[in-house]
mmCIF file of C-alpha atoms in Angstrom:
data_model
loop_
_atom_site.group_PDB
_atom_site.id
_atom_site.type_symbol
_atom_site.label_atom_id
_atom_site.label_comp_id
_atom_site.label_asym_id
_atom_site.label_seq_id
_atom_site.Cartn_x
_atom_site.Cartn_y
_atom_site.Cartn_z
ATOM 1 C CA UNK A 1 172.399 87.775 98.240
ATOM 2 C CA UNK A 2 169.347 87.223 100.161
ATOM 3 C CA UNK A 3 169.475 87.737 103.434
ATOM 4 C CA UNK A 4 166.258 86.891 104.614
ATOM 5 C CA UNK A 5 167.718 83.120 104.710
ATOM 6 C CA UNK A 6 169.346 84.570 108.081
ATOM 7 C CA UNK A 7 166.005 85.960 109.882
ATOM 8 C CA UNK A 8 166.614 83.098 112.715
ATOM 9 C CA UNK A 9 164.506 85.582 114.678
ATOM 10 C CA UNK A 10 161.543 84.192 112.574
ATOM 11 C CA UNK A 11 162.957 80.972 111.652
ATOM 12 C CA UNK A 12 162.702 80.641 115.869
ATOM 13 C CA UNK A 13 159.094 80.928 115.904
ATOM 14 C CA UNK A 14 158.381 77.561 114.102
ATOM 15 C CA UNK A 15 159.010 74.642 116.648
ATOM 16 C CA UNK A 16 161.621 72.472 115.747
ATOM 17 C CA UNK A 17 161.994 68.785 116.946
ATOM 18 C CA UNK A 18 164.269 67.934 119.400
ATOM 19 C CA UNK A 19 165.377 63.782 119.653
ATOM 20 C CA UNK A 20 165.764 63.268 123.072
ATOM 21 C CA UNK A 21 168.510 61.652 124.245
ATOM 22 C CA UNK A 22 169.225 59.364 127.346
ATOM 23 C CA UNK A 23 170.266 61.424 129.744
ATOM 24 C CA UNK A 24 172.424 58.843 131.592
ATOM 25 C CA UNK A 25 174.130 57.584 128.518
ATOM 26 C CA UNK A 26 173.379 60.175 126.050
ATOM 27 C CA UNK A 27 171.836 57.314 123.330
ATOM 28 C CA UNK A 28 168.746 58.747 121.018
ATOM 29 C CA UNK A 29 165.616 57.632 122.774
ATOM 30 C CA UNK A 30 162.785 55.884 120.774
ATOM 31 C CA UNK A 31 158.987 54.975 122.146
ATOM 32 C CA UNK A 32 159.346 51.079 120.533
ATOM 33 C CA UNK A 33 161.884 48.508 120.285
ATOM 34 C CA UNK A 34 161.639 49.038 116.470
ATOM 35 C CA UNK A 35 163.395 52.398 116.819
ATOM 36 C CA UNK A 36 161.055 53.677 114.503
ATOM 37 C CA UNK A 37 158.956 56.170 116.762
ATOM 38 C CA UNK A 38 161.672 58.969 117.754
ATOM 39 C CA UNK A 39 160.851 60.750 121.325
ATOM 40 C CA UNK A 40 160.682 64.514 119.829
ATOM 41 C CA UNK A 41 160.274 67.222 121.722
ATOM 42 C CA UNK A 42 158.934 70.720 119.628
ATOM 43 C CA UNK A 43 160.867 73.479 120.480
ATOM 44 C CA UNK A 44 160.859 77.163 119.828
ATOM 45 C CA UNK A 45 164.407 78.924 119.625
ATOM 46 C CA UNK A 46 165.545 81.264 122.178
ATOM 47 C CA UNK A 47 165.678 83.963 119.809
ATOM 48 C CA UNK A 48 161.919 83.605 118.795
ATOM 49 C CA UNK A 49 160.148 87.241 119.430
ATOM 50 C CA UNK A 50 157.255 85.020 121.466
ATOM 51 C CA UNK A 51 159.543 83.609 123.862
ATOM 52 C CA UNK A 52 161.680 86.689 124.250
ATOM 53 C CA UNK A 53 158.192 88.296 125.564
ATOM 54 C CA UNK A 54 157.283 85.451 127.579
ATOM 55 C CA UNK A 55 161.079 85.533 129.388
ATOM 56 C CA UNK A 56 160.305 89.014 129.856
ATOM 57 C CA UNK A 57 157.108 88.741 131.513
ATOM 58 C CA UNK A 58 158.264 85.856 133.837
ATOM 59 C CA UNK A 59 161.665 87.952 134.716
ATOM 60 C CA UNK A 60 159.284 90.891 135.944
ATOM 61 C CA UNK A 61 157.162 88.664 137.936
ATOM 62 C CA UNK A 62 160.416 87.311 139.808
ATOM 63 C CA UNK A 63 161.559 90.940 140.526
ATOM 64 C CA UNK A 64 158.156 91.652 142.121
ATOM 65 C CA UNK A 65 158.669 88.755 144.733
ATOM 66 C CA UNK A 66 162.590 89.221 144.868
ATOM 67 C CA UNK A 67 163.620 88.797 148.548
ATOM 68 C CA UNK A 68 165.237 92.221 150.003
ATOM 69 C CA UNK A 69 168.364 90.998 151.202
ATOM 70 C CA UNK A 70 171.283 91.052 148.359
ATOM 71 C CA UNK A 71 172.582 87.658 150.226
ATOM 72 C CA UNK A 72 170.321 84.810 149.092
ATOM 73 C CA UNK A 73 171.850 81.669 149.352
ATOM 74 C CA UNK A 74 171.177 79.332 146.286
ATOM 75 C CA UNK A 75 171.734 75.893 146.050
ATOM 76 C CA UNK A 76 171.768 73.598 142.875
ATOM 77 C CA UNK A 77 168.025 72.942 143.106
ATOM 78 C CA UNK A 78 167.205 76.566 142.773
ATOM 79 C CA UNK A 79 169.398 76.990 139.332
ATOM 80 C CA UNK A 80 167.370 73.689 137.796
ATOM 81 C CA UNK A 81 164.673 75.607 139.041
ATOM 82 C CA UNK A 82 164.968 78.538 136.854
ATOM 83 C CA UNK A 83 166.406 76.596 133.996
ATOM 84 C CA UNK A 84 162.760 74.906 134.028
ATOM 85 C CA UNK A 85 161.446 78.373 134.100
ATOM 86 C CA UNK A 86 163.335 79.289 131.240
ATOM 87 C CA UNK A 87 162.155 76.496 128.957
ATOM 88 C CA UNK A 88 158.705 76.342 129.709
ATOM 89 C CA UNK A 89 157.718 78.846 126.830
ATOM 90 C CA UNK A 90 160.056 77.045 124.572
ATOM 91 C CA UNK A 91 157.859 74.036 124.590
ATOM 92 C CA UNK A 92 154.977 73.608 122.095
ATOM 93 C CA UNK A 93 154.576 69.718 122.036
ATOM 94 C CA UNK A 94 155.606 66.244 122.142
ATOM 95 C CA UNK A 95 155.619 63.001 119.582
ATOM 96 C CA UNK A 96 155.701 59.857 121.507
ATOM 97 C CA UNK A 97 156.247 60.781 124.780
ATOM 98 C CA UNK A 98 154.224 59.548 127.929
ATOM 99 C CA UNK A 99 153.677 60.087 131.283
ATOM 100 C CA UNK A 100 152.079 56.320 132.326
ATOM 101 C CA UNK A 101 149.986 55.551 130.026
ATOM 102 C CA UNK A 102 149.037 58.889 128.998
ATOM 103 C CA UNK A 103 150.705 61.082 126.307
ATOM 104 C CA UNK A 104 152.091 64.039 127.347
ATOM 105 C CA UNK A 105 150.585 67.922 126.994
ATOM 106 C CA UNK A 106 151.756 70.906 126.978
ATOM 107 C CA UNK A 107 149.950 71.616 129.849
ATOM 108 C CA UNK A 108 152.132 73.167 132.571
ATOM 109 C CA UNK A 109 151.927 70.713 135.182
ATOM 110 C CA UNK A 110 152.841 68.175 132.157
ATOM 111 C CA UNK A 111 155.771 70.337 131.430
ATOM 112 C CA UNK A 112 156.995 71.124 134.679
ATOM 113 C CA UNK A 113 156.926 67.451 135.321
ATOM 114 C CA UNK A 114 158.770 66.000 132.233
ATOM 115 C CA UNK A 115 161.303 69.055 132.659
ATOM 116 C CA UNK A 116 162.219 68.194 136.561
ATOM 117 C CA UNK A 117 162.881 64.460 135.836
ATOM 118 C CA UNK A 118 166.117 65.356 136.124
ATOM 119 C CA UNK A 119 168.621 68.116 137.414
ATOM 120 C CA UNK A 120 171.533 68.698 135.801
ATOM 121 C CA UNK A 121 174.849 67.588 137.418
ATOM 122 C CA UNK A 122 178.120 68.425 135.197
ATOM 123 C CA UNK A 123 178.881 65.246 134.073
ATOM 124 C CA UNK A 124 180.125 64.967 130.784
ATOM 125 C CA UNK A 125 177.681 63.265 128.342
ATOM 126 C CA UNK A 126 174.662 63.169 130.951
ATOM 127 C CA UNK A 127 172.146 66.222 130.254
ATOM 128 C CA UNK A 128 168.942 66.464 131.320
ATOM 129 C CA UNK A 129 166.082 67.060 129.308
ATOM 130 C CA UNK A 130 165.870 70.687 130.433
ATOM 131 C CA UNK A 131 169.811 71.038 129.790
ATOM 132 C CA UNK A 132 168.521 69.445 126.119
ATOM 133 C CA UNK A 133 165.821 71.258 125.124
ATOM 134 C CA UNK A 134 167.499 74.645 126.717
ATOM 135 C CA UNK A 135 170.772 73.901 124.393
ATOM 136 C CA UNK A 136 168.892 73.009 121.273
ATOM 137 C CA UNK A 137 166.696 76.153 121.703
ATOM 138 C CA UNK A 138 169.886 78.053 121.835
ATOM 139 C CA UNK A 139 171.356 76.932 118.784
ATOM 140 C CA UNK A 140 170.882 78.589 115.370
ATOM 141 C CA UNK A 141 171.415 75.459 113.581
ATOM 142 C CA UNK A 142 168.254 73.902 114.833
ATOM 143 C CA UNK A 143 166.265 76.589 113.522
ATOM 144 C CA UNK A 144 168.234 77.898 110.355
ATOM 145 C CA UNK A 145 170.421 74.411 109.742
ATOM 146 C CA UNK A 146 172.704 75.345 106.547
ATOM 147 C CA UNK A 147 172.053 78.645 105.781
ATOM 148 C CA UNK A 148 174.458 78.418 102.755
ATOM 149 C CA UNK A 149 172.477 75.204 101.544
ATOM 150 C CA UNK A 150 169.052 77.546 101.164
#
């Protein structure tokens, strides 16, 4: 058996597209009334050898300006915070997505700002669109899908 068909370490380099969902209702979003132009998000997986470096460099970086005492106090805000920080490098694109009347980059104040339209708050069937694109990144299936069927 091949098991090259398993490599989701590769397989997480290619972006994969990510259909948003509503994240008050949890309903697939769409830029028309047609429903024929899906909002996608392209996403690398968590396991991709690129974004592995790019956690790493961002996770030194914090410990440099790390506060001294071992008592921080964090609040909610602070967690969504590093969740964003997390799935910046995950991002490589967007298909019908705007922010006005402009289609959004992957620039990162374009990022940042589509990423902190939301926080998360625990609510069953309400994720953000970090919480979304964090998940989906995380998942072997987006990158892999049916191993078996390759």
């Amino acid at each position: 058996m091949d098991f090259t068909k398993f490599d989701s370490r590769s397989a997480a380099d290619t972006p994969a597209r990510l259909h948003l969902k509503d994240p008050a209702n949890g309903e697939p979003l769409f830029a028309d009334a047609g429903r024929t132009k899906p909002c996608i998000v392209l996403v690398r997986g968590t396991e991709s050898r690129s974004v592995q470096a790019a956690l790493r460099a961002l996770q030194r970086a914090k410990l440099k300006d790390k506060p001294k005492k071992d008592e921080e106090v964090r609040s909610l805000e602070d967690l969504h915070g590093q969740m964003v920080d997390s799935a910046v490098p995950l991002v490589t694109g967007f298909e019908n997505i705007a922010r006005g009347e402009a289609a959004l980059t992957t620039s990162e104040d374009d990022l940042r700002w589509f990423l902190n339209l939301q926080m998360l708050n625990g609510q069953e069937g309400e994720k953000s669109f970090v919480e979304q694109v964090l998940a989906f990144a995380s998942t072997r299936e987006s990158y892999l899908g049916n191993a078996n069927a390759r």
